[in-house]
Coordinates of C-alpha atoms and ligand atoms in Angstrom, one line a residue:
X1 CA 0.0 0.0 0.0
X2 CA 1.2 3.4 -1.0
X3 CA 0.4 6.4 1.3
X4 CA 0.1 9.9 0.0
X5 CA 0.0 12.9 2.2
X6 CA -2.1 15.9 1.0
X7 CA -1.3 19.4 2.2
X8 CA -3.5 22.3 1.2
X9 CA -3.9 26.0 1.9
X10 CA -6.3 28.8 1.1
X11 CA -5.0 31.7 -0.9
X12 CA -6.6 34.0 1.6
X13 CA -4.2 32.8 4.3
X14 CA -1.1 33.9 2.3
X15 CA 1.1 36.2 4.3
X16 CA 4.1 37.4 2.4
X17 CA 6.0 37.9 5.6
X18 CA 6.3 34.1 5.7
X19 CA 8.6 34.2 2.7
X20 CA 11.4 34.5 5.3
X21 CA 10.7 30.8 6.3
X22 CA 11.7 29.7 2.8
X23 CA 15.1 28.8 1.5
X24 CA 16.6 31.8 -0.3
X25 CA 16.1 30.4 -3.8
X26 CA 12.5 29.7 -3.1
X27 CA 11.9 33.2 -1.7
X28 CA 13.6 34.7 -4.7
X29 CA 11.2 32.9 -7.0
X30 CA 8.4 35.0 -5.5
X31 CA 9.9 38.2 -7.1
X32 CA 9.4 36.7 -10.6
X33 CA 5.7 37.4 -10.3
X34 CA 3.9 40.7 -10.2
X35 CA 0.3 39.8 -9.4
X36 CA -0.3 39.5 -5.7
X37 CA -2.5 36.4 -6.1
X38 CA 0.1 34.7 -8.2
X39 CA 2.8 35.5 -5.6
X40 CA 0.4 34.2 -2.9
X41 CA -0.1 30.9 -4.6
X42 CA 3.6 30.4 -5.2
X43 CA 4.3 31.4 -1.6
X44 CA 1.8 28.9 -0.2
X45 CA 3.0 26.2 -2.6
X46 CA 6.6 26.7 -1.5
X47 CA 5.6 26.7 2.2
X48 CA 3.5 23.5 1.8
X49 CA 6.4 21.8 0.0
X50 CA 8.6 22.6 3.0
X51 CA 6.0 21.3 5.4
X52 CA 5.6 18.1 3.4
X53 CA 9.3 17.4 3.3
X54 CA 9.7 18.2 7.0
X55 CA 7.0 15.9 8.0
X56 CA 8.0 13.1 5.6
X57 CA 11.5 13.2 7.0
X58 CA 10.6 13.9 10.6
X59 CA 12.8 17.0 10.4
X60 CA 13.0 19.7 13.1
X61 CA 10.6 22.6 12.9
X62 CA 12.0 25.3 10.7
X63 CA 14.3 23.0 8.8
X64 CA 14.3 23.8 5.1
X65 CA 15.4 22.0 2.0
X66 CA 16.2 23.4 -1.4
X67 CA 13.7 22.5 -4.1
X68 CA 14.8 21.6 -7.6
X69 CA 12.3 22.2 -10.4
X70 CA 14.5 21.2 -13.4
X71 CA 12.2 20.0 -16.2
X72 CA 13.1 16.5 -17.3
X73 CA 12.2 17.3 -20.8
X74 CA 13.9 20.7 -21.4
X75 CA 16.0 21.6 -18.4
X76 CA 14.0 24.8 -17.7
X77 CA 13.0 25.4 -14.0
X78 CA 9.3 24.5 -14.5
X79 CA 9.4 20.8 -13.7
X80 CA 7.9 18.8 -10.9
X81 CA 9.4 20.0 -7.6
X82 CA 11.7 17.6 -5.8
X83 CA 14.1 18.0 -2.9
X84 CA 17.4 19.2 -4.4
X85 CA 19.4 16.8 -2.1
X86 CA 18.0 13.9 -4.1
X87 CA 16.2 12.3 -1.1
X88 CA 12.5 11.9 -0.8
X89 CA 9.6 12.3 -0.7
X90 CA 8.2 12.5 -4.2
X91 CA 6.2 15.8 -4.5
X92 CA 3.6 17.5 -6.6
X93 CA 2.0 20.9 -6.4
X94 CA -1.1 22.3 -8.0
X95 CA -3.2 25.4 -7.6
X96 CA -6.4 26.8 -8.9
X97 CA -8.6 29.6 -7.7
X98 CA -8.2 29.9 -3.9
X99 CA -6.7 26.4 -3.3
X100 CA -3.1 25.4 -3.3
X101 CA -2.4 21.7 -2.9
X102 CA 0.8 19.7 -2.4
X103 CA 1.0 15.9 -2.5
X104 CA 3.9 13.9 -1.0
X105 CA 4.6 10.3 -1.2
X106 CA 7.6 8.4 0.2
X107 CA 7.4 5.4 -2.1
X108 CA 6.3 6.4 -5.6
X109 CA 6.0 9.4 -8.0
X110 CA 2.8 11.3 -7.3
X111 CA 0.8 13.8 -9.2
X112 CA -1.9 16.1 -7.8
X113 CA -4.2 18.4 -9.7
X114 CA -6.8 20.8 -8.5
X115 CA -9.3 22.7 -10.6
X116 CA -11.8 25.3 -9.6
X117 CA -15.3 24.3 -10.5
X118 CA -17.1 26.6 -12.9
X119 CA -19.4 28.0 -10.3
X120 CA -16.4 29.3 -8.4
X121 CA -17.7 27.9 -5.1
X122 CA -15.7 24.7 -4.9
X123 CA -12.7 23.0 -6.2
X124 CA -12.1 19.5 -7.6
X125 CA -9.0 17.6 -6.4
X126 CA -7.5 14.5 -8.1
X127 CA -4.4 12.6 -7.0
X128 CA -2.6 9.9 -9.1
Ligands
ZN201 ZN1 10.3 21.8 -19.9

């Protein structure tokens, strides 16, 4: 049996002051975006990735890990996130509307996708 941990956050909880909790390279990625909502989603995704890795590794509170997003296909930094030290867990991040979701799995590659439903009131989550 393969266990997947799901982490999620609501965009309305995004607090840019928490960027200081991220590794420097992750915090710097926030500056690539202009729209506050986009920055908020990226911030929350980065924070959830750190949470997911910390819990998967039973690391100390506040411990951080660099995240590598090198695309397997073209080498650009838009691939699936993974801990840069080459250790687990497998990770996936998705966001839509107000919801930011991270999936983590120690044993196998994982993918998560979230899509806002057309009425805007709810979101649909799939994990594979
Ligand atoms: Zn690519």
